Amino acid sequence: MTNYILIGFMGSGKSSVGRYMHAKHGYQLIDTDSYIEKLEGRSIQEIFATEGEEYFRDLETHTLELLVHNNTNNTVIAVGGGLPMRKINRILLHELGTIVYLKARPETLERRLAGDDHRPLLKGGSLRERIRTLMEEREDTYEKVADLVIGTDNRKYAQIYKDIIRRQNEKNSSN
Ligand code: S3P
């Protein structure tokens, strides 16, 4: 399947780059967070608060299964930051297409996430510490599952997109 899956930490720009690719380059767009909110008719915050994190993680897996089942094509899929942490999800992501890790420095993430009040996993304590701890848990998995790792610090969406396509072409021609 020819899809791009955008993975990375909260605030790394997955949804924004996805919207850019949809608006400027004709990809269909699926944002797993928005998809789940629509499916459930409530916000992610409410889902976490009422049902707990595991329930939300099951919905993420369910969403990926549907995308694979529906032969999703020509689509950019922006996924929640924690989604690649489940092994079954990583298998499904590989089935869906090229996995792109949008990488950003912790300082960049902190700047972008400051004042955010709708991400349950950032609640409580110092934002810097939350980012550091979660990043330690996740970074290795992001790097390992990704087909392409693309830096996003101080870069415009157009540059990020160009990088994705260039790196994908390089990869194809070296195979
Ligand atoms: C999460 C990231 C969020 C959302 C949920 C959990 C995470 O998505 O799925 O709040 O575990 O990192 P974004 O990465 O789009 O913020």
XYZ file of N, CA, C and O and ligand atoms in Angstrom:
716
model
N 0.846 -1.208 0.000
C 0.000 0.000 0.000
C 0.873 1.246 0.000
O 1.919 1.256 0.642
N 0.439 2.261 -0.712
C 1.261 3.466 -0.770
C 0.679 4.539 0.148
O -0.097 5.387 -0.258
N 1.069 4.428 1.394
C 0.659 5.422 2.391
C 1.891 5.891 3.145
O 2.891 5.175 3.193
N 1.779 7.075 3.728
C 2.813 7.522 4.662
C 2.201 7.561 6.043
O 1.135 8.147 6.237
N 2.897 6.961 6.997
C 2.425 7.004 8.374
C 3.371 7.896 9.155
O 4.587 7.667 9.158
N 2.822 8.901 9.792
C 3.647 9.838 10.554
C 3.595 9.458 12.021
O 2.516 9.450 12.632
N 4.755 9.133 12.570
C 4.833 8.803 13.993
C 5.764 9.822 14.669
O 6.535 10.518 14.004
N 5.714 9.851 15.983
C 6.604 10.738 16.727
C 5.936 11.228 17.987
O 4.750 10.968 18.236
N 6.714 11.947 18.760
C 6.251 12.419 20.059
C 5.119 13.440 19.887
O 4.996 14.068 18.835
N 4.309 13.606 20.942
C 3.330 14.693 20.945
C 4.050 15.994 20.616
O 5.123 16.249 21.154
N 3.476 16.784 19.747
C 4.087 18.076 19.418
C 5.155 18.001 18.346
O 5.791 19.011 18.036
N 5.354 16.822 17.759
C 6.413 16.718 16.743
C 5.939 17.193 15.379
O 6.733 17.281 14.447
N 4.648 17.474 15.235
C 4.144 18.039 13.979
C 3.426 17.042 13.083
O 3.148 17.335 11.925
N 3.083 15.858 13.620
C 2.447 14.827 12.778
C 1.150 15.324 12.153
O 0.957 15.210 10.933
N 0.264 15.880 12.971
C -1.033 16.321 12.437
C -0.846 17.472 11.463
O -1.499 17.524 10.409
N 0.051 18.399 11.786
C 0.249 19.564 10.912
C 0.862 19.156 9.578
O 0.424 19.613 8.522
N 1.867 18.292 9.621
C 2.483 17.837 8.364
C 1.443 17.033 7.564
O 1.340 17.170 6.347
N 0.655 16.241 8.264
C -0.416 15.478 7.598
C -1.386 16.414 6.897
O -1.726 16.205 5.730
N -1.802 17.467 7.588
C -2.742 18.424 6.979
C -2.103 19.103 5.771
O -2.744 19.331 4.754
N -0.815 19.420 5.901
C -0.096 20.055 4.786
C -0.085 19.118 3.568
O -0.376 19.529 2.444
N 0.237 17.855 3.784
C 0.316 16.897 2.668
C -1.056 16.692 2.033
O -1.178 16.495 0.828
N -2.072 16.763 2.846
C -3.444 16.649 2.334
C -3.799 17.875 1.490
O -4.260 17.753 0.352
N -3.532 19.054 2.030
C -3.949 20.299 1.352
C -3.127 20.567 0.096
O -3.665 21.006 -0.916
N -1.831 20.303 0.144
C -0.951 20.723 -0.961
C -0.578 19.596 -1.913
O -0.138 19.855 -3.025
N -0.688 18.373 -1.489
C -0.183 17.292 -2.342
C -1.204 16.180 -2.574
O -0.843 15.099 -3.055
N -2.445 16.451 -2.225
C -3.537 15.570 -2.647
C -3.665 14.228 -1.945
O -4.435 13.380 -2.399
N -2.942 14.034 -0.864
C -3.133 12.780 -0.128
C -4.454 12.853 0.641
O -4.861 13.934 1.076
N -5.076 11.712 0.821
C -6.163 11.683 1.790
C -5.524 11.719 3.177
O -4.360 11.340 3.321
N -6.282 12.157 4.144
C -5.712 12.320 5.485
C -6.529 11.575 6.523
O -7.751 11.691 6.562
N -5.825 10.807 7.335
C -6.473 10.222 8.506
C -5.619 10.521 9.722
O -4.406 10.289 9.714
N -6.255 11.092 10.717
C -5.579 11.381 11.970
C -6.218 10.437 12.988
O -7.426 10.522 13.226
N -5.449 9.502 13.539
C -6.083 8.468 14.374
C -6.784 9.081 15.599
O -7.837 8.614 15.998
N -6.199 10.153 16.163
C -6.847 10.786 17.325
C -8.234 11.323 16.945
O -9.212 11.090 17.653
N -8.302 12.047 15.826
C -9.594 12.615 15.400
C -10.563 11.504 15.042
O -11.764 11.582 15.348
N -10.038 10.471 14.394
C -10.894 9.353 14.009
C -11.541 8.725 15.255
O -12.738 8.465 15.298
N -10.722 8.521 16.283
C -11.222 7.902 17.517
C -12.224 8.820 18.223
O -13.259 8.371 18.722
N -11.945 10.103 18.221
C -12.880 11.037 18.872
C -14.240 11.010 18.180
O -15.288 11.035 18.813
N -14.212 10.929 16.843
C -15.463 10.876 16.083
C -16.197 9.562 16.373
O -17.398 9.546 16.628
N -15.443 8.492 16.337
C -16.018 7.161 16.569
C -16.718 7.096 17.931
O -17.797 6.540 18.072
N -16.076 7.689 18.927
C -16.569 7.601 20.309
C -17.514 8.739 20.663
O -18.184 8.696 21.689
N -17.493 9.795 19.857
C -18.332 10.958 20.154
C -17.905 11.686 21.419
O -18.720 12.313 22.097
N -16.627 11.584 21.759
C -16.109 12.310 22.933
C -14.607 12.519 22.753
O -13.972 11.873 21.913
N -14.066 13.402 23.552
C -12.662 13.772 23.368
C -11.738 12.695 23.964
O -12.156 11.892 24.811
N -10.494 12.741 23.530
C -9.501 11.797 24.056
C -9.352 11.965 25.569
O -9.245 10.992 26.306
N -9.394 13.198 25.976
C -9.322 13.476 27.420
C -10.444 12.754 28.167
O -10.209 12.128 29.204
N -11.662 12.843 27.627
C -12.805 12.177 28.275
C -12.636 10.665 28.245
O -12.957 9.983 29.224
N -12.147 10.148 27.124
C -11.966 8.691 27.016
C -10.962 8.216 28.071
O -11.205 7.252 28.791
N -9.843 8.927 28.195
C -8.836 8.566 29.204
C -9.446 8.633 30.602
O -9.239 7.749 31.431
N -10.177 9.717 30.862
C -10.688 9.944 32.219
C -11.756 8.915 32.578
O -11.816 8.439 33.717
N -12.606 8.554 31.620
C -13.730 7.674 31.930
C -13.369 6.204 31.807
O -13.776 5.378 32.627
N -12.623 5.870 30.735
C -12.391 4.450 30.435
C -10.966 3.988 30.746
O -10.704 2.790 30.788
N -10.053 4.937 30.839
C -8.660 4.572 31.104
C -7.856 4.417 29.817
O -8.400 4.317 28.717
N -6.546 4.372 30.006
C -5.648 4.375 28.844
C -5.766 3.105 27.995
O -5.734 3.181 26.765
N -5.903 1.931 28.628
C -5.940 0.686 27.852
C -7.074 0.679 26.842
O -6.935 0.195 25.719
N -8.207 1.194 27.271
C -9.374 1.270 26.390
C -9.031 2.100 25.159
O -9.333 1.728 24.024
N -8.366 3.241 25.389
C -7.954 4.100 24.281
C -6.967 3.356 23.366
O -7.061 3.415 22.142
N -6.028 2.633 23.968
C -5.034 1.891 23.171
C -5.712 0.815 22.322
O -5.291 0.550 21.195
N -6.767 0.199 22.862
C -7.510 -0.790 22.072
C -8.174 -0.116 20.866
O -8.228 -0.684 19.770
N -8.667 1.091 21.085
C -9.287 1.816 19.967
C -8.254 2.148 18.893
O -8.556 2.112 17.699
N -7.028 2.449 19.324
C -5.971 2.724 18.337
C -5.716 1.478 17.480
O -5.625 1.564 16.248
N -5.609 0.328 18.151
C -5.366 -0.917 17.408
C -6.536 -1.194 16.457
O -6.342 -1.525 15.282
N -7.745 -1.007 16.957
C -8.944 -1.225 16.153
C -8.925 -0.326 14.903
O -9.248 -0.758 13.800
N -8.511 0.923 15.094
C -8.454 1.874 13.972
C -7.462 1.384 12.914
O -7.763 1.389 11.712
N -6.291 0.936 13.344
C -5.301 0.446 12.373
C -5.816 -0.794 11.648
O -5.620 -0.944 10.432
N -6.473 -1.677 12.378
C -7.020 -2.889 11.736
C -8.008 -2.510 10.641
O -7.996 -3.085 9.553
N -8.837 -1.529 10.940
C -9.806 -1.067 9.937
C -9.107 -0.505 8.707
O -9.503 -0.770 7.575
N -8.060 0.290 8.945
C -7.343 0.905 7.821
C -6.717 -0.167 6.930
O -6.752 -0.061 5.704
N -6.154 -1.196 7.555
C -5.563 -2.287 6.765
C -6.675 -3.017 6.010
O -6.587 -3.255 4.806
N -7.737 -3.320 6.712
C -8.858 -4.055 6.142
C -9.464 -3.313 4.946
O -9.872 -3.912 3.954
N -9.525 -2.002 5.030
C -10.150 -1.194 3.960
C -9.204 -0.892 2.804
O -9.522 -0.068 1.954
N -8.041 -1.521 2.794
C -7.053 -1.261 1.729
C -6.779 0.225 1.535
O -6.783 0.736 0.412
N -6.570 0.911 2.599
C -6.291 2.354 2.562
C -5.130 2.637 1.615
O -4.100 1.967 1.653
N -5.318 3.649 0.766
C -4.313 3.948 -0.249
C -4.145 5.458 -0.416
O -5.070 6.206 -0.163
N -2.970 5.858 -0.883
C -2.708 7.276 -1.169
C -3.082 8.188 0.007
O -3.626 9.276 -0.176
N -2.780 7.726 1.190
C -3.237 8.422 2.397
C -2.062 8.719 3.320
O -1.127 7.919 3.411
N -2.128 9.872 3.952
C -1.172 10.157 5.010
C -1.906 9.932 6.336
O -3.013 10.419 6.537
N -1.277 9.116 7.169
C -1.920 8.706 8.422
C -1.088 9.238 9.585
O 0.057 8.813 9.790
N -1.643 10.212 10.288
C -0.950 10.773 11.457
C -1.450 10.021 12.681
O -2.659 9.955 12.917
N -0.544 9.411 13.426
C -0.983 8.586 14.561
C -0.607 9.223 15.900
O 0.352 9.997 15.982
N -1.340 8.865 16.942
C -1.048 9.376 18.283
C 0.366 8.959 18.716
O 0.869 7.911 18.305
N 0.965 9.782 19.567
C 2.358 9.562 19.961
C 2.639 8.213 20.601
O 3.734 7.666 20.488
N 1.632 7.637 21.282
C 1.871 6.381 21.992
C 1.537 5.148 21.174
O 1.829 4.022 21.583
N 0.935 5.358 20.018
C 0.436 4.215 19.225
C 1.518 3.204 18.842
O 1.294 1.994 18.932
N 2.719 3.650 18.438
C 3.718 2.639 18.020
C 4.256 1.789 19.169
O 5.035 0.868 18.935
N 3.866 2.067 20.398
C 4.436 1.334 21.522
C 3.875 -0.093 21.651
O 4.467 -0.928 22.317
N 2.751 -0.364 21.022
C 2.217 -1.733 21.045
C 2.775 -2.510 19.869
O 2.712 -2.038 18.732
N 3.199 -3.725 20.145
C 3.820 -4.525 19.084
C 2.872 -4.793 17.917
O 3.242 -4.637 16.753
N 1.636 -5.150 18.219
C 0.676 -5.435 17.141
C 0.489 -4.189 16.263
O 0.356 -4.290 15.034
N 0.525 -3.024 16.889
C 0.376 -1.792 16.100
C 1.556 -1.605 15.154
O 1.397 -1.138 14.029
N 2.736 -1.989 15.612
C 3.920 -1.819 14.749
C 3.810 -2.737 13.528
O 4.158 -2.349 12.416
N 3.275 -3.922 13.743
C 3.092 -4.849 12.617
C 2.074 -4.257 11.633
O 2.293 -4.228 10.421
N 0.991 -3.724 12.172
C -0.052 -3.137 11.311
C 0.479 -1.911 10.569
O 0.178 -1.712 9.390
N 1.294 -1.116 11.244
C 1.858 0.084 10.583
C 2.710 -0.326 9.389
O 2.632 0.287 8.321
N 3.502 -1.371 9.554
C 4.330 -1.827 8.435
C 3.464 -2.298 7.266
O 3.820 -2.109 6.113
N 2.340 -2.889 7.601
C 1.446 -3.340 6.527
C 0.857 -2.156 5.779
O 0.541 -2.251 4.597
N 0.718 -1.040 6.480
C 0.028 0.114 5.877
C 0.905 0.927 4.942
O 0.399 1.573 4.030
N 2.198 0.967 5.159
C 3.019 1.782 4.252
C 4.339 2.200 4.866
O 4.884 1.522 5.737
N 4.835 3.333 4.383
C 6.138 3.845 4.826
C 5.976 4.585 6.150
O 5.182 5.532 6.249
N 6.750 4.173 7.130
C 6.643 4.782 8.465
C 7.694 5.883 8.599
O 8.891 5.634 8.447
N 7.222 7.089 8.870
C 8.107 8.250 8.946
C 8.119 8.773 10.384
O 7.073 9.174 10.911
N 9.277 8.745 10.984
C 9.407 9.298 12.348
C 9.760 10.779 12.243
O 10.837 11.130 11.769
N 8.853 11.622 12.665
C 9.126 13.064 12.697
C 9.785 13.364 14.038
O 9.156 13.297 15.093
N 11.062 13.661 13.939
C 11.869 13.774 15.150
C 12.053 15.242 15.529
O 12.300 16.088 14.659
N 11.923 15.523 16.823
C 12.152 16.894 17.286
C 12.910 16.859 18.604
O 12.765 15.909 19.383
N 13.704 17.895 18.846
C 14.463 17.965 20.104
C 13.515 18.223 21.281
O 12.481 18.896 21.101
N 13.856 17.753 22.467
C 12.994 17.967 23.635
C 12.667 19.455 23.854
O 11.542 19.797 24.214
N 13.640 20.335 23.603
C 13.379 21.781 23.805
C 12.302 22.274 22.844
O 11.465 23.106 23.197
N 12.352 21.762 21.610
C 11.335 22.155 20.622
C 9.964 21.656 21.072
O 8.967 22.381 21.035
N 9.931 20.407 21.543
C 8.659 19.832 21.994
C 8.121 20.623 23.172
O 6.932 20.937 23.241
N 9.005 20.963 24.075
C 8.578 21.693 25.270
C 7.967 23.038 24.877
O 6.923 23.436 25.395
N 8.610 23.694 23.935
C 8.093 24.992 23.478
C 6.714 24.815 22.844
O 5.777 25.552 23.127
N 6.575 23.787 22.016
C 5.304 23.586 21.314
C 4.192 23.112 22.246
O 3.017 23.360 21.999
N 4.566 22.390 23.311
C 3.538 21.794 24.168
C 3.212 22.642 25.399
O 2.274 22.317 26.127
N 3.976 23.713 25.589
C 3.737 24.553 26.768
C 2.301 25.087 26.707
O 1.848 25.546 25.665
N 1.588 24.970 27.810
C 0.225 25.500 27.867
C -0.819 24.520 27.335
O -2.010 24.787 27.407
N -0.379 23.382 26.815
C -1.340 22.394 26.307
C -2.153 21.833 27.474
O -1.587 21.455 28.488
N -3.473 21.798 27.301
C -4.246 21.232 28.411
C -5.187 20.122 27.932
O -6.142 19.787 28.600
N -4.935 19.570 26.739
C -5.825 18.489 26.319
C -5.103 17.158 26.090
O -5.686 16.226 25.570
N -3.850 17.061 26.518
C -3.160 15.776 26.382
C -2.997 15.149 27.777
O -2.167 15.590 28.575
N -3.776 14.087 28.045
C -3.798 13.508 29.394
C -2.416 13.096 29.907
O -2.145 13.226 31.103
N -1.554 12.632 29.025
C -0.261 12.124 29.505
C 0.729 13.228 29.862
O 1.825 12.944 30.346
N 0.350 14.470 29.618
C 1.254 15.574 29.998
C 0.817 16.240 31.284
O 1.437 17.189 31.751
N -0.264 15.731 31.845
C -0.810 16.358 33.052
C 0.044 16.046 34.285
O 0.541 14.942 34.438
N 0.175 17.047 35.146
C 0.838 16.829 36.437
C 2.346 16.922 36.350
O 2.939 16.432 35.398
N 2.947 17.580 37.310
C 4.408 17.676 37.361
C 4.974 18.600 36.302
O 4.236 19.329 35.637
N 6.286 18.528 36.167
C 6.924 19.440 35.226
C 6.847 18.889 33.799
O 7.066 17.694 33.569
N 6.524 19.765 32.884
C 6.394 19.365 31.474
C 7.713 18.791 30.967
O 7.742 17.761 30.287
N 8.797 19.448 31.333
C 10.126 19.001 30.882
C 10.392 17.555 31.314
O 10.865 16.729 30.547
N 10.035 17.284 32.589
C 10.237 15.926 33.125
C 9.358 14.900 32.416
O 9.792 13.791 32.119
N 8.110 15.281 32.162
C 7.181 14.369 31.478
C 7.730 14.025 30.098
O 7.719 12.879 29.666
N 8.195 15.049 29.398
C 8.732 14.828 28.053
C 9.948 13.920 28.138
O 10.084 12.954 27.392
N 10.832 14.211 29.102
C 12.072 13.448 29.222
C 11.778 11.960 29.503
O 12.318 11.077 28.853
N 10.885 11.718 30.464
C 10.585 10.330 30.842
C 9.939 9.572 29.684
O 10.345 8.445 29.360
N 8.921 10.190 29.077
C 8.225 9.491 27.987
C 9.159 9.271 26.800
O 9.127 8.238 26.148
N 9.990 10.275 26.539
C 10.932 10.178 25.427
C 11.899 9.018 25.647
O 12.189 8.269 24.719
N 12.362 8.890 26.886
C 13.274 7.776 27.209
C 12.611 6.428 26.936
O 13.233 5.509 26.429
N 11.326 6.343 27.267
C 10.602 5.088 27.050
C 10.386 4.806 25.560
O 10.306 3.663 25.145
N 10.241 5.874 24.776
C 9.719 5.687 23.425
C 10.715 5.832 22.274
O 10.522 5.244 21.210
N 11.747 6.639 22.511
C 12.607 7.032 21.391
C 13.159 5.831 20.602
O 13.140 5.811 19.362
N 13.619 4.848 21.359
C 14.215 3.678 20.733
C 13.226 2.967 19.801
O 13.572 2.558 18.689
N 11.997 2.858 20.276
C 10.956 2.198 19.479
C 10.656 3.005 18.220
O 10.533 2.455 17.126
N 10.548 4.323 18.371
C 10.303 5.174 17.196
C 11.401 4.953 16.146
O 11.132 4.768 14.971
N 12.648 4.971 16.613
C 13.784 4.854 15.683
C 13.764 3.497 14.986
O 14.031 3.400 13.800
N 13.454 2.461 15.767
C 13.536 1.100 15.212
C 12.412 0.812 14.226
O 12.620 0.133 13.227
N 11.223 1.318 14.511
C 10.087 0.978 13.640
C 10.079 1.828 12.363
O 9.508 1.431 11.347
N 10.772 2.966 12.403
C 10.676 3.907 11.276
C 11.428 3.429 10.042
O 12.524 2.880 10.139
N 10.828 3.657 8.883
C 11.554 3.473 7.622
C 12.394 4.719 7.344
O 13.470 4.637 6.774
N 11.889 5.879 7.730
C 12.609 7.137 7.536
C 12.547 7.956 8.817
O 11.502 8.014 9.463
N 13.665 8.590 9.162
C 13.679 9.489 10.319
C 13.944 10.900 9.776
O 14.939 11.139 9.096
N 13.023 11.818 10.064
C 13.100 13.161 9.477
C 13.107 14.203 10.598
O 12.188 14.237 11.427
N 14.136 15.041 10.625
C 14.213 16.101 11.634
C 13.221 17.217 11.327
O 13.030 17.573 10.159
N 12.581 17.735 12.361
C 11.574 18.782 12.123
C 11.904 20.099 12.819
O 11.154 21.062 12.676
N 13.014 20.142 13.561
C 13.327 21.378 14.298
C 13.568 22.519 13.313
O 14.365 22.380 12.380
N 12.906 23.624 13.540
C 13.070 24.835 12.714
C 12.865 24.589 11.219
O 13.522 25.216 10.401
N 12.018 23.686 10.869
C 11.799 23.421 9.448
C 10.339 23.657 9.084
O 9.449 23.377 9.872
N 10.147 24.153 7.880
C 8.777 24.402 7.408
C 8.182 23.097 6.887
O 8.905 22.184 6.500
N 6.850 23.032 6.836
C 6.181 21.806 6.389
C 6.640 21.407 4.992
O 6.833 20.233 4.700
N 6.800 22.413 4.124
C 7.200 22.122 2.739
C 8.570 21.442 2.715
O 8.795 20.506 1.942
N 9.480 21.897 3.580
C 10.825 21.291 3.624
C 10.741 19.871 4.165
O 11.428 18.966 3.688
N 9.924 19.696 5.177
C 9.779 18.363 5.772
C 9.223 17.397 4.726
O 9.723 16.283 4.550
N 8.231 17.862 3.993
C 7.633 17.009 2.958
C 8.673 16.647 1.885
O 8.794 15.485 1.492
N 9.413 17.651 1.440
C 10.449 17.400 0.421
C 11.448 16.357 0.900
O 11.866 15.478 0.159
N 11.842 16.496 2.154
C 12.777 15.543 2.765
C 12.215 14.127 2.753
O 12.932 13.174 2.465
N 10.940 14.007 3.103
C 10.310 12.687 3.150
C 10.387 12.046 1.761
O 10.832 10.900 1.611
N 10.010 12.805 0.734
C 9.961 12.258 -0.628
C 11.384 11.934 -1.119
O 11.634 10.880 -1.707
N 12.312 12.846 -0.847
C 13.693 12.627 -1.286
C 14.268 11.354 -0.648
O 14.845 10.498 -1.307
N 14.069 11.244 0.658
C 14.632 10.094 1.373
C 13.960 8.785 0.944
O 14.598 7.751 0.849
N 12.676 8.878 0.658
C 11.961 7.687 0.189
C 12.512 7.265 -1.183
O 12.760 6.083 -1.421
N 12.744 8.243 -2.068
C 13.287 7.928 -3.393
C 14.685 7.326 -3.287
O 15.012 6.367 -3.980
N 15.503 7.904 -2.406
C 16.860 7.373 -2.212
C 16.784 5.914 -1.765
O 17.531 5.064 -2.231
N 15.854 5.679 -0.860
C 15.710 4.327 -0.324
C 15.272 3.339 -1.404
O 15.808 2.252 -1.519
N 14.296 3.792 -2.221
C 13.809 2.922 -3.294
C 14.911 2.598 -4.280
O 15.033 1.472 -4.743
N 15.741 3.618 -4.610
C 16.739 3.363 -5.633
C 17.916 2.532 -5.091
O 18.663 1.940 -5.853
N 18.063 2.499 -3.766
C 19.150 1.669 -3.220
C 18.694 0.226 -2.980
O 19.488 -0.631 -2.632
N 17.394 -0.028 -3.160
C 16.892 -1.402 -2.933
C 16.981 -2.262 -4.204
O 16.888 -1.787 -5.285
C -0.630 10.361 23.199
C -0.580 11.283 22.191
C -1.767 12.009 21.707
C -3.032 11.195 21.963
C -3.115 10.804 23.399
C -1.922 9.965 23.859
C 0.616 9.685 23.638
O -1.634 12.271 20.317
O -3.062 10.057 21.147
O -3.204 11.982 24.152
O 0.542 8.638 24.286
O 1.707 10.196 23.276
P -0.579 13.341 19.680
O 0.733 12.637 19.571
O -1.165 13.640 18.345
O -0.545 14.491 20.594
